[in-house]
XYZ file of C-alpha atoms in Angstrom:
706
model
C -0.189 0.444 0.014
C 2.644 2.441 0.646
C 3.900 1.780 -2.353
C 1.043 2.474 -4.229
C 0.654 5.844 -2.473
C 3.960 6.543 -3.568
C 3.327 6.385 -6.988
C 0.228 7.996 -7.403
C 1.840 10.759 -5.111
C 4.819 10.624 -8.002
C 2.198 10.717 -10.573
C 0.592 13.942 -9.023
C 4.101 15.612 -8.603
C 4.974 14.992 -12.154
C 1.316 16.120 -13.462
C 1.828 19.279 -11.543
C 5.391 19.646 -12.873
C 4.015 19.166 -16.574
C 1.137 21.566 -15.734
C 3.639 24.451 -14.566
C 6.052 24.176 -17.614
C 2.917 24.481 -19.934
C 1.692 27.457 -18.114
C 5.119 28.846 -18.400
C 5.398 28.185 -22.212
C 1.549 29.473 -22.818
C 3.078 32.810 -21.035
C 6.067 33.127 -23.152
C 4.281 32.201 -26.493
C 1.506 35.273 -25.420
C 4.197 37.751 -24.622
C 5.957 36.748 -27.591
C 2.800 36.943 -29.888
C 2.204 40.430 -28.022
C 5.368 41.649 -28.594
C 5.339 40.744 -32.250
C 1.991 42.495 -32.741
C 3.227 45.808 -31.077
C 6.206 45.938 -32.571
C 4.602 45.846 -36.333
C 2.192 48.253 -34.993
C 5.284 50.825 -33.802
C 7.050 50.524 -37.215
C 3.408 51.094 -39.072
C 3.618 47.888 -40.959
C -0.246 48.042 -40.555
C -0.932 45.066 -42.866
C 1.522 42.706 -40.713
C -0.178 44.389 -37.262
C -3.758 43.290 -38.766
C -3.238 39.822 -39.498
C -1.095 39.518 -36.074
C -3.650 40.952 -34.078
C -6.334 38.977 -35.127
C -4.391 36.228 -34.476
C -3.720 36.769 -31.123
C -7.572 37.884 -30.289
C -8.504 34.261 -31.808
C -5.971 32.607 -29.719
C -5.926 34.446 -26.409
C -9.634 36.249 -26.216
C -9.410 36.670 -22.508
C -5.570 37.624 -22.256
C -5.153 41.035 -20.462
C -3.544 42.230 -23.181
C -6.586 41.735 -25.579
C -7.854 45.469 -25.572
C -4.465 46.710 -26.144
C -4.471 44.769 -29.230
C -8.329 45.143 -30.321
C -7.524 48.890 -30.205
C -4.348 48.584 -32.351
C -6.394 46.528 -34.563
C -8.701 48.756 -35.134
C -6.082 51.753 -35.854
C -4.510 49.539 -38.086
C -8.010 48.979 -40.093
C -8.023 52.624 -40.366
C -4.669 53.308 -41.917
C -5.432 50.362 -44.446
C -8.302 52.843 -45.525
C -10.606 50.095 -43.875
C -12.787 52.520 -41.367
C -16.062 50.739 -41.660
C -13.949 47.574 -40.346
C -12.083 49.295 -37.787
C -15.527 50.947 -36.148
C -16.691 47.488 -36.105
C -13.597 46.445 -33.967
C -14.156 49.571 -31.675
C -17.793 48.443 -31.433
C -16.297 45.010 -30.078
C -13.649 46.620 -27.964
C -16.586 48.297 -26.208
C -18.731 45.781 -25.327
C -15.774 44.324 -23.311
C -14.713 47.325 -21.306
C -16.191 47.524 -17.502
C -18.797 50.588 -17.266
C -15.907 51.976 -14.764
C -12.942 51.699 -16.211
C -12.679 55.293 -17.011
C -9.115 55.092 -18.315
C -10.189 53.140 -20.972
C -13.482 54.650 -21.759
C -11.732 57.700 -22.567
C -8.795 56.601 -24.830
C -11.412 54.017 -26.750
C -13.711 56.801 -27.368
C -10.869 59.041 -28.261
C -10.060 57.022 -30.867
C -13.458 56.320 -32.082
C -13.855 60.138 -32.661
C -10.299 60.047 -34.643
C -11.727 57.360 -37.159
C -14.863 58.835 -37.336
C -13.508 62.345 -37.997
C -10.769 61.168 -40.057
C -13.579 59.311 -42.289
C -15.561 62.373 -42.423
C -18.350 60.958 -40.442
C -18.443 64.311 -38.486
C -22.013 63.477 -36.523
C -20.548 60.526 -34.833
C -17.155 61.937 -34.375
C -18.839 65.092 -32.295
C -20.859 62.450 -30.283
C -17.671 60.447 -29.077
C -15.740 63.532 -28.336
C -18.383 64.790 -26.584
C -18.920 61.831 -24.415
C -15.487 61.688 -23.501
C -15.586 65.282 -22.829
C -18.699 65.296 -20.273
C -17.981 61.781 -18.906
C -14.341 61.944 -18.082
C -13.655 65.670 -18.069
C -10.121 64.774 -16.341
C -9.003 62.349 -18.389
C -5.171 62.881 -20.527
C -6.990 62.207 -23.598
C -9.603 65.542 -23.044
C -7.642 67.985 -24.605
C -7.159 66.159 -27.705
C -10.499 65.304 -27.597
C -11.511 68.969 -27.461
C -8.932 69.738 -30.604
C -11.033 66.666 -32.254
C -14.349 68.602 -31.810
C -13.150 71.466 -32.852
C -11.871 70.312 -36.149
C -15.563 68.737 -36.571
C -16.829 71.979 -35.969
C -14.420 73.675 -38.410
C -15.073 70.991 -41.158
C -18.834 71.920 -40.642
C -17.806 75.753 -41.320
C -18.776 76.986 -37.588
C -15.620 78.483 -37.353
C -16.969 80.730 -33.933
C -18.054 77.495 -32.321
C -14.894 75.793 -33.202
C -12.503 78.897 -31.510
C -13.571 78.180 -28.169
C -12.639 74.630 -28.043
C -8.921 75.540 -29.471
C -8.846 78.378 -27.265
C -9.647 76.225 -23.832
C -6.732 74.041 -24.909
C -4.350 76.662 -25.158
C -5.172 78.317 -22.166
C -4.722 75.072 -20.357
C -1.672 73.862 -21.862
C 1.310 75.603 -21.734
C 3.915 73.270 -23.513
C 4.026 70.359 -25.397
C 2.437 68.902 -28.967
C -1.249 69.305 -27.905
C -0.720 72.853 -26.989
C 1.303 73.669 -30.293
C -1.711 72.296 -32.093
C -4.444 74.475 -30.332
C -2.805 77.465 -31.054
C -2.149 77.054 -34.604
C -5.777 76.134 -34.577
C -6.817 78.989 -32.799
C -4.607 80.915 -35.063
C -6.348 79.576 -38.286
C -9.557 80.138 -36.811
C -8.983 83.967 -36.247
C -7.718 83.753 -39.987
C -10.855 82.684 -41.170
C -12.803 85.171 -39.435
C -10.620 87.539 -40.597
C -9.669 88.831 -37.180
C -5.733 89.152 -38.517
C -4.693 91.149 -35.940
C -5.336 88.511 -33.729
C -4.101 85.620 -35.446
C -0.886 87.352 -36.043
C -0.352 88.132 -32.090
C -1.158 84.072 -31.782
C 0.943 82.844 -34.679
C 4.107 85.136 -34.028
C 5.048 83.646 -30.853
C 4.197 80.189 -32.125
C 6.556 80.552 -34.754
C 9.524 81.345 -32.203
C 8.843 77.976 -30.237
C 8.016 75.784 -33.473
C 10.166 72.710 -33.912
C 10.123 70.770 -37.423
C 10.039 71.701 -40.916
C 6.345 70.983 -41.122
C 5.591 73.054 -37.946
C 7.577 75.710 -39.137
C 6.044 75.697 -42.764
C 2.268 75.425 -41.345
C 2.811 78.345 -38.842
C 4.422 80.519 -41.536
C 1.952 79.852 -43.969
C -0.693 80.804 -41.795
C 1.044 83.995 -40.276
C 2.025 84.847 -43.688
C -1.805 84.789 -44.839
C -2.562 86.982 -41.183
C 0.040 89.503 -42.871
C -1.773 89.452 -46.249
C -4.755 90.346 -44.244
C -3.466 93.020 -42.560
C -1.521 94.233 -45.812
C 1.617 93.631 -44.799
C 2.998 92.615 -47.938
C 6.381 92.173 -47.371
C 6.171 90.539 -44.236
C 3.844 88.063 -45.827
C 6.282 87.532 -48.341
C 9.081 86.720 -46.113
C 6.644 84.225 -44.489
C 5.854 82.220 -47.545
C 9.451 82.222 -48.495
C 9.626 80.787 -44.978
C 7.383 78.214 -45.812
C 9.571 76.999 -48.933
C 12.528 77.029 -47.422
C 11.755 75.069 -44.410
C 9.295 72.106 -46.157
C 9.782 72.914 -50.035
C 8.548 69.246 -50.832
C 5.153 69.795 -48.653
C 1.655 70.706 -49.493
C 2.505 73.852 -47.642
C 5.031 75.001 -50.110
C 2.551 74.238 -53.412
C -0.113 76.762 -51.756
C 3.309 79.526 -50.169
C 3.973 79.516 -54.195
C 0.970 80.835 -54.732
C 0.632 82.830 -52.061
C 3.864 84.710 -52.727
C 2.703 85.224 -56.085
C -0.821 86.428 -55.292
C 1.209 89.020 -53.019
C 3.565 90.154 -55.372
C 0.002 90.862 -57.554
C -1.254 93.049 -54.907
C 1.513 94.606 -54.453
C 1.418 95.708 -58.116
C 4.884 93.917 -58.748
C 4.202 91.962 -61.498
C 7.153 90.917 -62.885
C 7.617 88.943 -59.892
C 4.003 87.686 -59.719
C 3.624 86.144 -63.282
C 6.355 83.384 -62.552
C 5.047 82.384 -59.526
C 1.951 81.817 -60.213
C 2.470 80.221 -63.859
C 4.917 78.103 -61.903
C 1.777 77.497 -59.448
C -0.645 76.975 -62.263
C 1.962 73.959 -63.739
C 1.569 71.827 -60.408
C -1.141 69.297 -59.983
C -4.691 71.009 -59.545
C -4.548 72.776 -56.036
C -7.116 74.791 -54.393
C -6.022 77.965 -55.570
C -6.124 77.595 -59.437
C -8.720 80.277 -59.992
C -6.918 82.719 -57.982
C -3.558 82.306 -59.539
C -5.771 82.525 -63.331
C -7.084 85.754 -62.002
C -3.343 86.833 -61.033
C -1.983 85.810 -64.007
C -4.209 87.675 -66.056
C -4.428 90.755 -64.674
C -0.394 91.091 -64.346
C -0.230 90.080 -67.907
C -2.501 92.750 -68.788
C -0.657 95.294 -66.706
C 2.426 94.017 -69.063
C 0.679 95.108 -72.014
C 0.538 91.221 -72.995
C -3.167 91.340 -73.761
C -3.717 87.791 -75.609
C -1.764 86.076 -72.961
C -4.062 87.894 -70.520
C -7.188 87.001 -72.111
C -6.462 83.221 -72.500
C -5.790 83.504 -68.486
C -8.898 85.007 -67.841
C -11.281 83.078 -70.379
C -9.560 80.021 -69.058
C -10.899 81.014 -65.335
C -14.446 81.663 -66.389
C -15.035 78.558 -68.204
C -13.011 76.233 -65.636
C -14.802 78.024 -62.465
C -17.827 80.393 -63.551
C -19.488 80.874 -60.313
C -16.212 81.955 -58.603
C -16.685 85.179 -57.303
C -13.139 86.028 -59.355
C -15.043 84.877 -62.674
C -17.699 87.870 -62.419
C -14.254 89.867 -61.782
C -12.553 88.158 -64.807
C -15.597 89.027 -67.058
C -15.611 92.453 -65.407
C -11.853 92.657 -66.796
C -12.385 91.587 -70.012
C -15.541 93.757 -70.724
C -13.097 97.003 -69.771
C -10.840 95.345 -71.933
C -12.985 95.483 -75.222
C -14.217 98.706 -73.966
C -10.621 100.181 -73.665
C -10.463 98.847 -77.436
C -13.459 100.685 -78.732
C -15.417 97.017 -79.108
C -18.412 98.247 -76.790
C -20.636 95.811 -77.902
C -18.091 93.066 -77.471
C -17.699 94.859 -73.421
C -21.900 94.728 -73.385
C -22.125 91.254 -74.648
C -19.694 89.790 -71.961
C -21.328 91.747 -69.254
C -24.779 90.538 -70.336
C -23.618 87.257 -70.167
C -22.337 87.601 -66.364
C -25.996 88.884 -65.836
C -27.123 85.613 -66.938
C -24.910 83.747 -64.612
C -24.719 85.717 -61.487
C -28.290 86.386 -60.668
C -27.666 87.765 -57.211
C -28.313 91.466 -55.951
C -24.789 91.863 -55.167
C -23.221 90.825 -58.309
C -25.994 92.650 -60.340
C -25.185 95.790 -58.291
C -21.135 95.105 -59.171
C -22.042 95.175 -62.693
C -23.539 98.557 -63.044
C -20.167 100.202 -62.621
C -18.805 98.664 -65.784
C -22.329 99.167 -67.491
C -21.945 102.904 -66.962
C -18.602 102.876 -68.263
C -19.383 101.740 -71.616
C -22.175 104.558 -71.781
C -19.953 107.013 -71.119
C -17.411 105.252 -73.539
C -20.201 105.557 -75.723
C -20.585 109.362 -75.779
C -23.612 109.630 -73.215
C -22.216 111.194 -69.966
C -25.634 111.666 -68.915
C -26.986 107.667 -68.989
C -23.445 107.195 -67.397
C -24.361 109.264 -64.474
C -27.370 108.223 -63.830
C -26.218 104.682 -63.627
C -23.516 105.666 -61.591
C -25.704 107.342 -58.951
C -27.707 104.259 -58.782
C -24.510 102.209 -58.159
C -23.233 105.280 -55.520
C -26.116 104.053 -53.440
C -25.063 100.703 -52.742
C -24.268 99.538 -48.980
C -20.954 97.789 -50.512
C -17.944 99.849 -49.829
C -16.343 99.309 -52.847
C -18.929 99.407 -55.129
C -19.973 102.873 -53.993
C -16.069 103.769 -54.154
C -15.899 102.677 -58.043
C -19.578 104.448 -59.001
C -18.428 107.516 -56.829
C -15.199 107.527 -58.975
C -17.085 106.971 -62.240
C -18.972 110.368 -61.435
C -16.419 112.134 -61.297
C -14.769 110.819 -64.808
C -18.600 111.356 -66.016
C -18.327 114.936 -64.677
C -14.872 115.533 -66.549
C -16.389 114.466 -69.522
C -19.113 116.751 -69.339
C -16.627 119.985 -68.307
C -17.683 120.384 -64.960
C -13.925 120.078 -62.910
C -15.233 121.341 -59.633
C -18.442 118.418 -59.841
C -15.638 116.062 -60.912
C -13.343 116.918 -57.807
C -16.403 116.979 -55.417
C -17.212 113.437 -56.332
C -13.231 112.090 -56.045
C -13.174 113.464 -53.076
C -16.484 111.306 -52.023
C -14.660 108.546 -53.334
C -11.426 108.870 -51.725
C -13.086 109.248 -48.101
C -14.974 105.867 -48.385
C -11.625 104.119 -47.952
C -8.428 106.499 -48.698
C -5.990 103.784 -48.538
C -7.874 101.149 -51.150
C -6.819 100.880 -54.479
C -9.554 102.984 -55.715
C -9.218 105.064 -53.079
C -5.500 105.813 -54.651
C -7.396 106.135 -57.849
C -9.732 109.323 -56.997
C -6.353 110.874 -55.035
C -4.502 110.487 -58.664
C -7.724 112.042 -60.313
C -7.916 114.770 -57.789
C -3.771 115.483 -58.275
C -4.726 115.611 -62.320
C -7.402 118.370 -61.369
C -4.801 120.042 -59.272
C -2.688 120.274 -62.141
C -5.055 121.475 -64.578
C -6.041 124.118 -62.283
C -2.672 125.427 -61.943
C -2.310 124.295 -58.644
C 1.164 122.562 -58.921
C 1.610 122.208 -55.485
C -1.212 120.641 -54.272
C -0.957 118.082 -57.420
C 2.793 117.224 -56.045
C 1.156 116.727 -52.742
C -1.328 114.182 -54.272
C 0.557 112.452 -56.533
C 3.869 111.535 -53.940
C 0.748 110.814 -51.687
C -0.119 108.231 -54.004
C 3.145 107.097 -55.444
C 3.588 106.042 -51.703
C 1.261 103.181 -51.974
C 3.208 100.429 -53.360
C 0.043 97.842 -53.330
C -1.887 100.111 -56.086
C -1.735 99.752 -59.593
C -1.883 103.572 -59.972
C 1.241 104.392 -58.293
C 2.988 104.078 -61.806
C 1.145 106.723 -62.676
C 1.071 108.855 -60.048
C 5.239 108.581 -60.127
C 5.070 109.710 -63.848
C 2.789 112.334 -63.348
C 4.315 113.456 -60.538
C 7.273 113.937 -63.208
C 4.916 116.160 -65.189
C 4.346 118.303 -62.055
C 7.300 118.911 -61.116
C 8.415 120.347 -64.676
C 5.099 122.571 -64.412
C 6.381 124.234 -61.300
C 9.614 124.870 -63.448
C 12.227 122.287 -61.480
C 13.552 120.416 -64.344
C 16.203 119.001 -62.401
C 13.810 117.587 -59.650
C 11.730 115.821 -62.686
C 15.172 114.764 -64.111
C 16.362 112.907 -60.656
C 12.689 111.422 -60.607
C 12.988 109.842 -64.000
C 16.719 108.682 -63.623
C 15.390 106.830 -59.997
C 12.251 105.220 -62.162
C 14.279 104.432 -65.055
C 16.703 102.284 -62.687
C 14.516 100.084 -61.216
C 15.217 96.761 -62.178
C 11.927 95.194 -60.762
C 10.007 97.323 -63.021
C 10.639 97.176 -66.345
C 7.426 98.687 -67.519
C 7.770 101.285 -65.544
C 10.945 102.143 -66.627
C 10.137 102.126 -70.095
C 7.092 104.320 -69.907
C 9.716 106.972 -68.194
C 11.762 106.985 -71.115
C 8.722 108.767 -72.890
C 9.604 111.409 -70.315
C 13.378 111.370 -70.554
C 12.884 112.121 -74.159
C 10.541 115.175 -73.704
C 13.511 116.335 -71.468
C 16.094 115.405 -73.942
C 13.980 117.523 -76.769
C 13.961 120.652 -74.450
C 17.861 120.225 -74.468
C 17.899 120.085 -78.202
C 19.177 116.371 -78.635
C 17.506 114.677 -81.211
C 19.683 111.539 -81.296
C 18.943 110.823 -77.499
C 14.773 111.974 -78.133
C 15.018 109.218 -80.592
C 16.806 106.438 -78.362
C 14.779 107.185 -75.370
C 11.451 106.921 -77.801
C 12.613 103.797 -79.090
C 13.003 102.149 -76.120
C 9.633 103.584 -74.549
C 7.818 101.866 -77.575
C 9.674 98.691 -77.387
C 9.536 98.202 -73.537
C 5.936 99.499 -73.020
C 3.756 98.766 -75.940
C 0.003 99.897 -76.154
C 0.400 102.386 -73.703
C 0.057 106.106 -73.857
C 3.591 106.991 -72.970
C 4.134 104.388 -75.924
C 1.575 106.134 -78.416
C 3.097 109.421 -77.462
C 6.722 108.594 -78.036
C 5.907 106.978 -81.424
C 4.105 110.433 -82.126
C 7.199 112.589 -80.893
C 9.597 110.240 -83.028
C 7.534 110.894 -85.872
C 7.439 114.356 -85.573
C 11.366 115.063 -85.093
C 12.572 112.315 -87.767
C 9.898 114.375 -90.353
C 11.273 117.878 -89.047
C 14.138 118.136 -91.778
C 12.003 116.623 -94.363
C 9.465 118.080 -96.709
C 6.579 120.062 -95.382
C 3.697 117.085 -96.195
C 6.606 114.569 -94.567
C 4.974 113.988 -91.200
C 1.425 114.190 -92.183
C 2.491 110.884 -94.720
C 3.998 109.097 -92.065
C 1.214 109.251 -89.514
C -1.247 108.071 -92.164
C 1.190 105.044 -92.727
C 1.085 104.576 -89.140
C -2.274 104.889 -88.798
C -3.204 101.985 -91.803
C -0.497 99.783 -90.237
C -0.737 99.932 -86.805
C -2.570 98.480 -83.958
C -4.267 100.731 -81.881
C -6.959 100.980 -78.903
C -9.926 102.754 -80.226
C -8.616 106.189 -78.286
C -4.913 106.029 -79.559
C -6.565 105.475 -83.261
C -9.328 108.473 -82.393
C -6.560 110.489 -81.221
C -4.362 109.830 -84.527
C -7.495 110.495 -86.460
C -7.908 114.155 -84.908
C -4.029 114.849 -84.981
C -4.148 114.165 -88.763
C -7.322 116.380 -89.069
C -5.227 118.664 -87.373
C -2.356 118.601 -89.976
C -4.740 119.019 -92.938
C -6.615 121.776 -91.423
C -3.193 124.093 -91.153
C -2.619 123.421 -94.854
C -6.535 124.461 -95.159
C -7.214 121.179 -96.760
C -10.835 121.386 -95.090
C -11.997 118.593 -96.366
C -9.366 116.186 -95.553
C -9.564 117.505 -91.905
C -13.483 117.045 -91.677
C -13.279 113.346 -93.128
C -10.525 112.959 -90.585
C -12.622 114.338 -87.375
C -15.333 112.419 -88.706
C -13.239 109.111 -88.303
C -12.787 110.351 -84.974
C -16.481 111.027 -83.962
C -17.477 107.326 -85.443
C -14.057 105.781 -83.585
C -13.908 107.465 -80.278
C -17.728 109.100 -79.849
C -16.613 109.889 -75.598
C -14.919 112.691 -77.341
C -18.055 113.064 -80.099
C -18.412 116.716 -78.642
C -14.869 117.675 -79.350
C -15.195 116.283 -82.872
C -18.430 117.663 -83.924
C -16.862 121.032 -82.650
C -13.722 120.516 -84.749
C -15.822 119.783 -87.939
C -17.788 122.976 -87.562
C -14.734 125.001 -86.788
C -13.585 123.593 -90.182
C -16.862 124.512 -92.106
C -16.463 127.996 -90.603
C -13.085 128.360 -91.755
C -14.056 127.348 -95.296
C -16.637 129.750 -95.489
C -19.572 127.281 -95.730
C -21.222 129.081 -92.296
C -24.326 127.935 -92.836
C -23.142 124.078 -92.374
C -21.031 125.363 -89.807
C -23.982 126.672 -87.987
C -26.077 123.389 -88.149
C -22.888 121.466 -86.477
C -22.495 123.936 -83.810
C -26.299 123.466 -83.082
C -26.089 119.781 -83.169
C -23.405 119.395 -80.539
C -25.429 118.058 -77.397
C -22.114 117.063 -75.683
C -20.825 119.316 -72.391
C -19.058 121.193 -72.231
C -18.431 121.422 -76.360
C -22.450 122.080 -76.127
C -21.401 125.640 -74.408
C -19.033 126.057 -76.600
C -20.822 125.265 -79.737
C -23.556 127.306 -78.777
C -21.309 130.352 -78.229
C -19.666 130.052 -81.711
C -23.095 129.742 -83.250
C -24.192 133.381 -81.396
C -21.004 134.883 -83.021
C -21.568 133.815 -86.463
C -25.145 134.970 -86.094
C -23.684 137.681 -84.613
C -21.518 138.245 -88.180
C -24.752 137.933 -90.258
C -26.460 140.776 -88.027
C -29.035 138.009 -86.497
C -29.222 139.684 -83.016
C -32.234 138.272 -81.833
C -31.447 135.076 -82.371
C -27.696 135.313 -80.932
C -29.329 137.199 -77.876
C -31.797 134.172 -77.508
C -28.860 131.736 -77.379
C -26.720 133.644 -74.740
C -29.976 133.914 -72.795
C -30.310 130.198 -72.452
C -27.121 129.553 -71.926
C -27.168 132.306 -68.889
C -29.484 130.559 -67.265
C -28.019 127.773 -67.119
C -25.782 126.127 -63.948
C -22.431 126.127 -66.011
C -19.023 126.915 -65.666
C -18.675 129.282 -68.640
C -21.567 131.671 -67.362
C -19.691 134.556 -66.346
C -18.269 134.582 -70.040
C -22.091 134.169 -71.767
C -23.417 136.763 -69.284
C -20.068 139.309 -70.200
C -20.788 138.386 -74.012
C -24.901 139.251 -73.877
C -24.117 142.303 -72.080
C -21.824 143.325 -74.663
C -24.363 142.190 -77.492
C -27.064 144.452 -75.977
C -24.511 147.396 -75.634
C -23.811 147.260 -79.175
C -27.073 147.162 -80.084
C -28.036 150.233 -77.903
C -25.129 152.196 -79.119
C -26.307 151.443 -83.120
C -29.909 152.391 -82.074
C -28.713 155.573 -80.811
């Protein structure tokens, strides 16, 4: 019996040894399997992680490590673009969590929110984040969940709702990746809300702390956009460059390439802008293709490359017709047609825009270019009526543009005092905008015309110092004219030398060459005049300066040739040249003047009639010249008929005065006096002249009756 008992005891001991060995082996195998899953997950081999995790869960469903492996499985499936499967695994994991296991619940809820947010299931994502924040407010996952909830709201375009979530985390977290993310996204929210000062204040210190190229690039990009919103364009450009230096191959670098090109466009530095936006457009399609096309087209237009400019703007309209910039592009195209005298084409573009953009704001926006067409068609009264409607807009930009238009209409109507008033109103709306700069520039021109040269200089200097305004170049050149009118040729020469040596603005330098040619003409240096005129023509084609340079060139070259040499060369240029309608009409008037000087009144009338047909904006002046030709040729009845037909201010008044004088010569005093009386009753600048002439006529009639 003892022996039997000893055997049983030995067998029992052997079984215990075997069980212990088996348990140790199973634990070692479990640890090895867990380590394999962990290592695959850490090296981001998600295919292997998913396979090993599923095997682990099948073989060891009750192991303590199961929850962690299950979470790795879900996250790996998500990274493998299998988000639905990932969420299914998270749901299974939640069923196995104890209700009071706050540590695990908060982590799983956070990852549920992340997977849902990144797979665009925003409602479920927000629900998971809120569940975590409400049920486990002290969890270490809370700040990240708060950021996640803010990102969901951003995706839903609720920027104001998102901002407090980022702000709370930024206040609580002093340092670390979570704090950086919170501050970065808070700055982004301020950007979206156009609170540019707040965005810059948030992002500037963040950039100083940023570590790593991606974070530096992203922060710099947001900061550049804030500076752009504040019109601190040089700082914006520097920030965009920093993006490209920090992470040249990142997605941020592509956006920065566009941003830098757009900034240079805003600064009117088109020679720098065009290659940048062209390079951006050559990349795979980005988010800013429409804006880049607009900047490219606008800059090419400023550079006189009309064909390329129109191609870019038309591509924009075809590519994205509903974009707000498509409306702006259409307006630019219409304005291009208008400047070339193609008024029907301009109206066609605007009417197309009216069909595409039916909202009230867009229609209001199109009133201004429609009024400009009416003005160019020789209908200043109609233009004035349309501008007055637009000037009642609640939109400051539209109101400012309309007030500028009213000023231009008053100039055409010959009332400089009224024009000054409208431009002053326009400038007061927003002095620092491009439209405000344009109003100030026009005020400077009125001062120049009035002989108030010091006031003109002050105004042009102010506009010239506004680098973001495209009119600044015009102000710099007209400033030279103002200096010359002041008699300060030395100062004018210094200013021109500075403009001609500006390496970043070749177009401005070429335009300045024409004014330098005028100075050379005063110095009686014909060879230098010719050289400078050719420089202006080659470097600034289709500008006013190139046109005037060609006229001067022909004048100088013809000065030592037979008497009709200049007229002959101008006719050749007229027949072969490419002109805007305004320039072609101006050349026709010049040819008419030459014919008139030669007493070739029939030829002169033909040229003036041509100008009248091409450029009806100045029809009053053309009609007055035609009438004068008939008068000089002795056909007084036809002359009086033409004077009487003039209906465009201020030429209507001048035509009336000329008609009255002819009637006096024919001793038709009653008819002459009636014209003077009618004109004297009108609120016109020439009222004093009319009253003096009326008084003189009455005095002469009394004296002759005695």
